[in-house]
XYZ file of C-alpha atoms in Angstrom:
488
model
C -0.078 -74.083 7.690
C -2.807 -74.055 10.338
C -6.238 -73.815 9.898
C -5.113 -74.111 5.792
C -4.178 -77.330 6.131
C -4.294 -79.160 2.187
C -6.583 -81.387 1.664
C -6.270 -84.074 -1.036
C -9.280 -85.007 -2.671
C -9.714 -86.925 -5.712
C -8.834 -85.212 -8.761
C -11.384 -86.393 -11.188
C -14.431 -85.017 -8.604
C -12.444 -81.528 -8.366
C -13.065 -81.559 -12.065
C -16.741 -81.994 -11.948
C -17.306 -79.685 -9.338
C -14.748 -77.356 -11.421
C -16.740 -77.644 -14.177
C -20.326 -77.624 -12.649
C -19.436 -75.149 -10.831
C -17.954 -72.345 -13.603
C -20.390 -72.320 -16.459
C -17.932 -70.245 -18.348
C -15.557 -73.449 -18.638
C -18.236 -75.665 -20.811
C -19.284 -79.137 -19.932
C 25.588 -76.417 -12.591
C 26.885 -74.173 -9.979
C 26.401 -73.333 -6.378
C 25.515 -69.770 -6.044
C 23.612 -68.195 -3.734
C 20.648 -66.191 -4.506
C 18.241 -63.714 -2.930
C 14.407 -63.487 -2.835
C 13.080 -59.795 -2.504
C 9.863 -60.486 -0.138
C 7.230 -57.977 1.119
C 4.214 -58.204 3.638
C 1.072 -58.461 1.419
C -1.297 -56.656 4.089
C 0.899 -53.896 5.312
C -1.165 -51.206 7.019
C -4.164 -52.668 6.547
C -6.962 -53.408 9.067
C -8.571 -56.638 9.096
C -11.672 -57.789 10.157
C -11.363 -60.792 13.142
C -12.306 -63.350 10.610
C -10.529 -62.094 8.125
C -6.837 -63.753 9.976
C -8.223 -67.431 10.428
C -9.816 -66.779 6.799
C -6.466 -66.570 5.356
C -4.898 -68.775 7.941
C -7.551 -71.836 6.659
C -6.727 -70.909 3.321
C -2.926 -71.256 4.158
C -3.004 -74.880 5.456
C -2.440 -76.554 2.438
C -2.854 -79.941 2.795
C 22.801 -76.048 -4.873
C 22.096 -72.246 -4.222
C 25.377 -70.977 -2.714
C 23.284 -67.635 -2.612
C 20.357 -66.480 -4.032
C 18.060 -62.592 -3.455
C 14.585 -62.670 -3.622
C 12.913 -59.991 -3.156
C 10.914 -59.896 -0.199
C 7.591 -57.823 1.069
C 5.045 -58.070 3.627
C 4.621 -57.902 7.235
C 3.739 -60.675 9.258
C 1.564 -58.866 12.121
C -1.742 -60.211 13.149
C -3.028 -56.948 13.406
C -2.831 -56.665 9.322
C -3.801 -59.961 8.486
C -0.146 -61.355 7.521
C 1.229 -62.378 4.652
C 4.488 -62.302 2.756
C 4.849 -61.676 -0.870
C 7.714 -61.909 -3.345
C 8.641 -61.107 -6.796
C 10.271 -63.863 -9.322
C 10.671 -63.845 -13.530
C 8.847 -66.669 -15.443
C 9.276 -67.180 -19.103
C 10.881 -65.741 -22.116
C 10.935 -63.020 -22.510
C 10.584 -62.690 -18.704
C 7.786 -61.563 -16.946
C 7.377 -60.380 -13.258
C 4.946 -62.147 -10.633
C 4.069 -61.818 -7.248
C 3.746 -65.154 -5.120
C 3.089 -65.715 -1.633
C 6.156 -67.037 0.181
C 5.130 -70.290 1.532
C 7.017 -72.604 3.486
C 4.186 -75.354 4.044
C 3.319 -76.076 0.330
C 5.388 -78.003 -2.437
C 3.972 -76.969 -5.351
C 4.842 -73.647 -6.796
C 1.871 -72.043 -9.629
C 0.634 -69.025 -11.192
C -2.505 -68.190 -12.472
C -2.749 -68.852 -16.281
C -4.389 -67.239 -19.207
C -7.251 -69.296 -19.362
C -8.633 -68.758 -16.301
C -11.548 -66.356 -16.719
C -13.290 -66.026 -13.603
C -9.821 -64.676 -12.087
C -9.307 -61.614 -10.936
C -7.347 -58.610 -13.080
C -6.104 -56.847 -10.338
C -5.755 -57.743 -6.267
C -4.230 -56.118 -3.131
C -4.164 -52.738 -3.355
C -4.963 -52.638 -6.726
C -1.802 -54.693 -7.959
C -2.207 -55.304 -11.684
C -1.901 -59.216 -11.649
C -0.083 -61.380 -14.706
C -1.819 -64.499 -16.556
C 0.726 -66.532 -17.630
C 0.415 -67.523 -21.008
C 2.771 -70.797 -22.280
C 2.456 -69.591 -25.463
C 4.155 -66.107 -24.760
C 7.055 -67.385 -23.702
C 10.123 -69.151 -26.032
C 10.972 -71.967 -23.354
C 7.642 -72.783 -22.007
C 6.662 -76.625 -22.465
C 3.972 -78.636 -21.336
C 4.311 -81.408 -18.914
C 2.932 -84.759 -20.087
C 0.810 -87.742 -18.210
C 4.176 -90.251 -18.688
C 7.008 -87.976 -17.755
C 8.419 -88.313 -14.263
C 7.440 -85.460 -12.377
C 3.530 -85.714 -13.345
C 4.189 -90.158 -12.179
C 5.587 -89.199 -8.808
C 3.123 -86.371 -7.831
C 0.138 -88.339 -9.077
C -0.888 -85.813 -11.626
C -2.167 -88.221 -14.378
C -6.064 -89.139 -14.864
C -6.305 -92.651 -15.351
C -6.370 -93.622 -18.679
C -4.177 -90.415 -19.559
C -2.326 -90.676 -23.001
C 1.003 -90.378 -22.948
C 1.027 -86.930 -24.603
C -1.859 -85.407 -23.157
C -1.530 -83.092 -20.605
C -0.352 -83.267 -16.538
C -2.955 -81.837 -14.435
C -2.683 -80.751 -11.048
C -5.186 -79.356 -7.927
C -4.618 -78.077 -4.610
C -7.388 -77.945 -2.378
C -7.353 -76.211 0.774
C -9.223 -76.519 4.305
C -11.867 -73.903 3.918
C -13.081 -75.573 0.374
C -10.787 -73.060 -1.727
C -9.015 -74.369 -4.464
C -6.181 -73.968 -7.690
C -6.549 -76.200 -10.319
C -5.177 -76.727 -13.865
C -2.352 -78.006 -15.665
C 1.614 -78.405 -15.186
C 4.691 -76.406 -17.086
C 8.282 -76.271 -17.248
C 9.391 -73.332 -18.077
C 12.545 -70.761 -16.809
C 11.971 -69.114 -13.439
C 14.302 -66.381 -12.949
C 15.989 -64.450 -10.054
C 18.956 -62.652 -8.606
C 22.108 -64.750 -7.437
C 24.319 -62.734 -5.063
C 27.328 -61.693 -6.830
C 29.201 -59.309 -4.046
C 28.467 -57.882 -1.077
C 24.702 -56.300 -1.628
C 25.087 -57.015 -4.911
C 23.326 -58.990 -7.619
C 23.201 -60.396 -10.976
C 20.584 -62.282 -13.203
C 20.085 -66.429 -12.982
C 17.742 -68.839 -13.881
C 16.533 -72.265 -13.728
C 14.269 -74.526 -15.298
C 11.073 -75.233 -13.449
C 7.849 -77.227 -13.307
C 5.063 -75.153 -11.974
C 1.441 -75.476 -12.053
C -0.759 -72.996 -14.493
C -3.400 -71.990 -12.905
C -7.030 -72.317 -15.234
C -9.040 -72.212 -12.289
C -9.461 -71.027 -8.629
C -12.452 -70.460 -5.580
C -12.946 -68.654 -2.724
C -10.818 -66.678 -1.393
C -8.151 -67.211 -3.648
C -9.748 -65.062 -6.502
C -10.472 -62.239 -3.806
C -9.696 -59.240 -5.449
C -9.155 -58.003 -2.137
C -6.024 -59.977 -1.073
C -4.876 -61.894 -4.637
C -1.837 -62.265 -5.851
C -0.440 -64.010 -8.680
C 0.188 -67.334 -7.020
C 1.946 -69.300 -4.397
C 6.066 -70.454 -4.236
C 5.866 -73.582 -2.692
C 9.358 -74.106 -0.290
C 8.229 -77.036 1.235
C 10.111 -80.528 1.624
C 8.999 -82.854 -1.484
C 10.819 -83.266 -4.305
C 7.948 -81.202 -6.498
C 9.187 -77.628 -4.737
C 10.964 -75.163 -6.140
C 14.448 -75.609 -4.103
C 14.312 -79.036 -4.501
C 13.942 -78.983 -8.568
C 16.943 -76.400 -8.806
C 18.935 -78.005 -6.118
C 18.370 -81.727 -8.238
C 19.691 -79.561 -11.431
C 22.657 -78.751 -9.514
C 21.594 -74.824 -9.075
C 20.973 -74.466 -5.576
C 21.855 -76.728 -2.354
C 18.892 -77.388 -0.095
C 19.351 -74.868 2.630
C 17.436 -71.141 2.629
C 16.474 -69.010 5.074
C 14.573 -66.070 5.924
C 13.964 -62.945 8.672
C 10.699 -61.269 8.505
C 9.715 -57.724 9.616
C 7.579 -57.515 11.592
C 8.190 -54.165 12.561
C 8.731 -52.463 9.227
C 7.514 -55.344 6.201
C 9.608 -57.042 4.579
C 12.693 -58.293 5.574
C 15.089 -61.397 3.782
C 14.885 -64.560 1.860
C 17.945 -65.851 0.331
C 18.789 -69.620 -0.534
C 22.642 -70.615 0.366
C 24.684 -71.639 3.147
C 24.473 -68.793 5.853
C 27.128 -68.724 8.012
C 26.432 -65.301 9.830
C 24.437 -64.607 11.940
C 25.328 -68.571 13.527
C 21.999 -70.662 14.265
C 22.161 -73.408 16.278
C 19.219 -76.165 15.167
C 17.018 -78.710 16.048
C 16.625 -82.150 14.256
C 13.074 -82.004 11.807
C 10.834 -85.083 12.822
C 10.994 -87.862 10.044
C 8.229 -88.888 8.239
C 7.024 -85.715 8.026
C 5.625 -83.684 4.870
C 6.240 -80.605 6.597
C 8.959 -78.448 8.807
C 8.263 -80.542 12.105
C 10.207 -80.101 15.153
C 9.666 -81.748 18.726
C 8.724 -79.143 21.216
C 9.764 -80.172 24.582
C 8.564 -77.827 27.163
C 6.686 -74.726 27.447
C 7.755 -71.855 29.919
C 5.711 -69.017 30.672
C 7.697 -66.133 32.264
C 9.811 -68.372 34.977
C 7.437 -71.244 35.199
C 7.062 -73.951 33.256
C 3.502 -74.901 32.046
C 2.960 -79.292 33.178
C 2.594 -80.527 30.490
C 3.158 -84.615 29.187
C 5.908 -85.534 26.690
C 2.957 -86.674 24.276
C 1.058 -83.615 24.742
C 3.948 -81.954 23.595
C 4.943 -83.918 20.388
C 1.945 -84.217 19.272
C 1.105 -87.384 18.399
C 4.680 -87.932 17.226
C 4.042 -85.407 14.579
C 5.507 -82.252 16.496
C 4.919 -78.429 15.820
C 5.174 -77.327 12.130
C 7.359 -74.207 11.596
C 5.185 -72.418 8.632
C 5.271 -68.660 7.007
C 2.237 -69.087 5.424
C 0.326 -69.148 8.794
C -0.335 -65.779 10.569
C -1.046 -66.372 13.794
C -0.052 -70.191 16.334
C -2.287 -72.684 16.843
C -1.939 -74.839 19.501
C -3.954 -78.138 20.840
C -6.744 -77.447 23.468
C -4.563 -79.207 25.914
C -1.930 -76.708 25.981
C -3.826 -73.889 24.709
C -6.117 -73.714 27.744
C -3.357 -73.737 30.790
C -1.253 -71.340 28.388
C -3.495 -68.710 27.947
C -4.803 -69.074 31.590
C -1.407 -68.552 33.310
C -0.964 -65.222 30.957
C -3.794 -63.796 31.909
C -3.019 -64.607 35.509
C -0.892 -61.675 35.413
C -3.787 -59.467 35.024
C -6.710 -60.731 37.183
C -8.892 -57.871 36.660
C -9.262 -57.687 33.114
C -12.977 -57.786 32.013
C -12.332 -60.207 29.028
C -14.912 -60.484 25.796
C -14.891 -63.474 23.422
C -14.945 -62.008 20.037
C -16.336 -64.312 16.572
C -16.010 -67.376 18.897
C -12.477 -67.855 19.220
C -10.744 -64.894 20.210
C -10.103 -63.805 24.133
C -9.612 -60.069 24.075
C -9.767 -56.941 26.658
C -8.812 -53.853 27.316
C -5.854 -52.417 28.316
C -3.853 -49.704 27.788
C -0.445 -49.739 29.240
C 2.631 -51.038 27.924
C 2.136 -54.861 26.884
C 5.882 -56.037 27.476
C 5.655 -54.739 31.057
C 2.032 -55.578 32.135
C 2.226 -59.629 30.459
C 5.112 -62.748 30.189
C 7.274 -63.730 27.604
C 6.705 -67.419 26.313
C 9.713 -69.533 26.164
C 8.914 -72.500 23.897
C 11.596 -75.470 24.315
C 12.894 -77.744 21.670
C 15.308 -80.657 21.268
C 19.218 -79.843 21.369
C 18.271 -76.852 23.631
C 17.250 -74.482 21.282
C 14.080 -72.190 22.445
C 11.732 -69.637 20.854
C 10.788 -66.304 22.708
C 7.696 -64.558 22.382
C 7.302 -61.369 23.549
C 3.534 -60.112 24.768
C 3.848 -57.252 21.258
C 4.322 -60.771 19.243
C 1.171 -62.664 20.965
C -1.281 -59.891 21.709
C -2.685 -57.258 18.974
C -4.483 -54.422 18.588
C -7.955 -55.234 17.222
C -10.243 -51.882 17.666
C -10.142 -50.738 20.913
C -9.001 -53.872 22.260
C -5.764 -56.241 22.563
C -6.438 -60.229 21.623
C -4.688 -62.763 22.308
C -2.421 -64.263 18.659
C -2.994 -68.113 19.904
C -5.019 -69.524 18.596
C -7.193 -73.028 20.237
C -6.795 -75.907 17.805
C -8.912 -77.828 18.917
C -11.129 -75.721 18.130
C -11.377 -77.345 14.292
C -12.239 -80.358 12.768
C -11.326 -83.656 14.185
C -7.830 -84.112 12.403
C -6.705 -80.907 13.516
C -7.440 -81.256 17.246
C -3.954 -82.389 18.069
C -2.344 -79.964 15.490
C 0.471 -77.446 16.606
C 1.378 -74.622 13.969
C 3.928 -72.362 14.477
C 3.753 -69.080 12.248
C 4.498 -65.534 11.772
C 3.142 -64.609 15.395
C 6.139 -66.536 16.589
C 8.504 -66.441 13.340
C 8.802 -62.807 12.652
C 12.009 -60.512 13.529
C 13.853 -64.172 13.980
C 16.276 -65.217 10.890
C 15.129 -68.843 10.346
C 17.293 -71.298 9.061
C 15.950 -74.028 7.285
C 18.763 -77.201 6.390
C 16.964 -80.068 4.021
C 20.883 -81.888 3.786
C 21.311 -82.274 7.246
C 17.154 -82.218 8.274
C 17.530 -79.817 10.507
C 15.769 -76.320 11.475
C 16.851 -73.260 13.167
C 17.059 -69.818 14.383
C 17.917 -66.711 16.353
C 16.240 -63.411 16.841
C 17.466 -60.714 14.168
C 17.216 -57.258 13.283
C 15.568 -58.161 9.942
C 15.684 -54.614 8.549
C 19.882 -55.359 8.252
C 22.041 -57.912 6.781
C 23.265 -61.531 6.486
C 26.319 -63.431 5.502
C 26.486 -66.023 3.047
C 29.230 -68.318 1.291
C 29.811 -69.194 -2.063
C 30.559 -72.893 -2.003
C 33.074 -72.637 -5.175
C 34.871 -70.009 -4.724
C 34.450 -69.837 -0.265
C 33.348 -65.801 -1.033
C 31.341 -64.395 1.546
C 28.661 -62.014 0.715
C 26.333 -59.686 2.421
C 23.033 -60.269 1.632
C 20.649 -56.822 2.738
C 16.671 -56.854 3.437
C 14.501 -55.686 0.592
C 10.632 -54.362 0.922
C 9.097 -54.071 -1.905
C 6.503 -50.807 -2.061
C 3.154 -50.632 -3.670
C 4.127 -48.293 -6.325
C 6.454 -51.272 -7.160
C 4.038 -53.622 -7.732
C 0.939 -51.779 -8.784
C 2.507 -50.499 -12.163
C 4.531 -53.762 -12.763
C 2.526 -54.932 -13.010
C -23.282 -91.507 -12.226
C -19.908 -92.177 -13.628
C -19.993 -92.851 -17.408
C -21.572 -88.739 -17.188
C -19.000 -88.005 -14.254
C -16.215 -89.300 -16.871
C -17.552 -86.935 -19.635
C -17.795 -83.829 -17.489
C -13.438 -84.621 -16.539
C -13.193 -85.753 -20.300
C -14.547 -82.453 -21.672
C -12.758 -79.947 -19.317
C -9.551 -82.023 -20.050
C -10.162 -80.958 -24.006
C -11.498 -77.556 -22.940
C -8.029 -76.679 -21.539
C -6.088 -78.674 -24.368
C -7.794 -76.704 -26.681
C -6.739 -73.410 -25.120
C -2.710 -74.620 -24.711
């Protein structure tokens, strides 16, 4: 979630500008399951802009074991991002979703979305969900419960018209469009390595309309599956059906893509955890001290926490931002190791140089500190990347950005990757440990008290390419409102 942090803006403008703006549109049981996940931008190379593109984009304002399949690679070098693959509707169909731990809401790009792309990264052939193709679709309503408590109704909306629903992100890109429930499916570990078909009932935004960099047909996918903390996520609508509980985790590649993402009670490897700050909409946690090699950077207590708001743990960020005020003495004390680099300042914001020796012996590991003792290494082949003929620095300044974001510390995939991450929404805590993610995990069936191997999955590009004034301001919301209704 860093530079991508969600904005909220009022719905009915989002409409007119939707609208003004796209011609085309007119005036039970515990079992554990597995998510197979893959690195979107394996192998690629980005441009510079290109990471804190997708980074700005990102910052969106009782499974006893579940598989899904994971692919991806979280490097900054290839403009990270992790994919997976889940079933919606029936007769199912397969989309891919970017795996994102700092949104709530979970949506796919619908069938009445025109200016949307047909096919994104790497030429995957992407899926418009249609309602209408599938036997348990339904639409979600103005007065039902889920569309009160996320504030999803227009005023003045009818008690059977339709739930609408926008997410607006920091760089001005957007998904709008209206609510479903329909059947989301995916694997549930049934042995060791082993799994079988499951499904829940979900509400999920369908997508009639997108911008920027969200309809790239360089880097789209289907959609986004929202893990974050509110009751509108995935995990927490299957855990409040009794599917799932509210624990996952996952343990990206960054070496080789991929890695795992399974929902259930882990219980090896052991994590030991940190409490998440209250209050919070994300994954906060209350950094406590900041070690670079064998000294520790001086830094205050309310430096640190950030306001009270602490550092938010997010896979949907590539690279760590950090506030200017520990940014600056950070990245001077690495580079203190090196005195005579000649360093160049690249689009503004990144320090790079060259150098061409061994990273892990010519620059520190970063040791960051949390409450109940639990730390985070970084190794220099996390924070530095290859970018041409030169190696830049992975974090990232802050304060840099807009005025809310000066004091804003965002923790992802630079620091994340090749560590299994445990995240616990019953006891509110976070976690983790560094882990070979190409291998295995361990997790228990809370019925039965099974335990189950869970493997890594990376799923290939063959995979996925063949699967494939305001009386008018009233009117222009009013008609794109029956524009849609008219299409469902």
């Amino acid at each position: 979630m860093d530079s991508r942090r969600r904005h909220s803006l009022p719905l009915l403008s989002l409409l007119i500008n939707f609208v003004l703006l796209n011609p085309t549109y007119g005036i039970g049981e515990f079992g554990y399951e597995v998510i197979r996940v893959n690195y979107k931008f394996d192998g690629s190379g980005p441009t510079l802009s290109a990471l804190r593109a997708h980074d700005a984009v990102r910052h969106l304002s009782i499974f006893a074991g579940v598989d899904l399949p994971l692919g991806g690679t979280g490097r900054p070098d290839a403009v990270g991002l992790y994919y997976a693959k889940i079933g919606i509707g029936t007769p199912s169909k397969d989309y891919y979703v970017q795996v994102d731990t700092g949104s709530d809401i979970t949506w796919v790009n619908c069938i009445q979305c025109r200016q949307c792309p047909k096919k994104g990264y790497h030429g995957i052939e992407l899926t418009l969900y249609n309602p209408k193709d599938s036997l348990t679709a339904n639409l979600v309503s103005c007065n039902q419960p889920f569309c009160k408590a996320i504030g999803g109704g227009l005023s003045g909306c009818g008690a059977n018209a339709s739930c609408f629903y926008t997410e607006v992100y920091g760089d001005g890109s957007y998904s709008m469009g209206y609510f479903v429930e329909d059947v989301v499916q995916y694997d549930r570990v049934s042995g060791d390595l082993q799994t079988k078909s499951a499904n829940g009932t979900v509400i999920f935004g369908c997508g009639a309309g997108q911008s920027g960099d969200l309809g790239s047909p360089d880097d789209a996918l289907d959609g986004i599956l929202g893990f974050g903390k509110s009751n509108s996520s995935m995990l927490s609508q299957l855990a409040s059906s009794g599917k799932v509980k509210k624990m996952f985790a996952h343990c990206l590649d960054g070496d080789n893509g991929g890695g795992i993402f399974a929902i259930g009670h882990v219980v090896q490897p052991q994590v030991n955890t940190t409490p998440l700050v209250r209050d919070q909409p994300h994954y906060n946690v209350n950094m406590t001290a900041i070690q670079v090699g064998s000294d520790y950077l001086n830094l205050t207590t309310d430096v640190l926490f950030g306001d009270k708001k602490g550092a938010i743990i997010d896979s949907g960020t590539t690279l760590a931002y950090l506030p200017e005020a520990i940014y600056v003495p950070l990245v001077k004390k690495i580079l203190s190791t090196q005195p005579d680099l000649k360093l160049q300042t690249l689009h503004d914001q990144y320090t790079c140089f060259e150098f061409s020796e061994r990273v892990d012996e010519g620059f520190p590991n970063i040791t960051l500190h949390f409450e109940n003792s639990l730390s985070l290494m970084v190794y220099p082949h996390d924070y530095l990347f290859h970018f041409e003929d030169l190696m830049c620095i992975g974090w990232q300044n802050s304060g840099m950005g807009s005025q809310d974001k000066k004091n804003i510390t965002v923790l992802g995939d630079l620091v994340l990757s090749n560590k299994l991450v445990l995240y616990d929404l019953e006891k509110q805590s976070i976690g983790w440990t560094e882990y070979n993610c190409s291998s295995s995990i361990q997790l228990k069936d809370e019925i039965t008290g099974s335990v189950h191997l869970v493997g890594a999955h990376s799923l290939s590009r063959g995979c996925i390419t063949t699967s494939r004034t305001a009386a008018f301001f009233s009117l222009v919301a009013l008609l794109f409102i029956l524009f849609l209704q008219s299409m469902l």
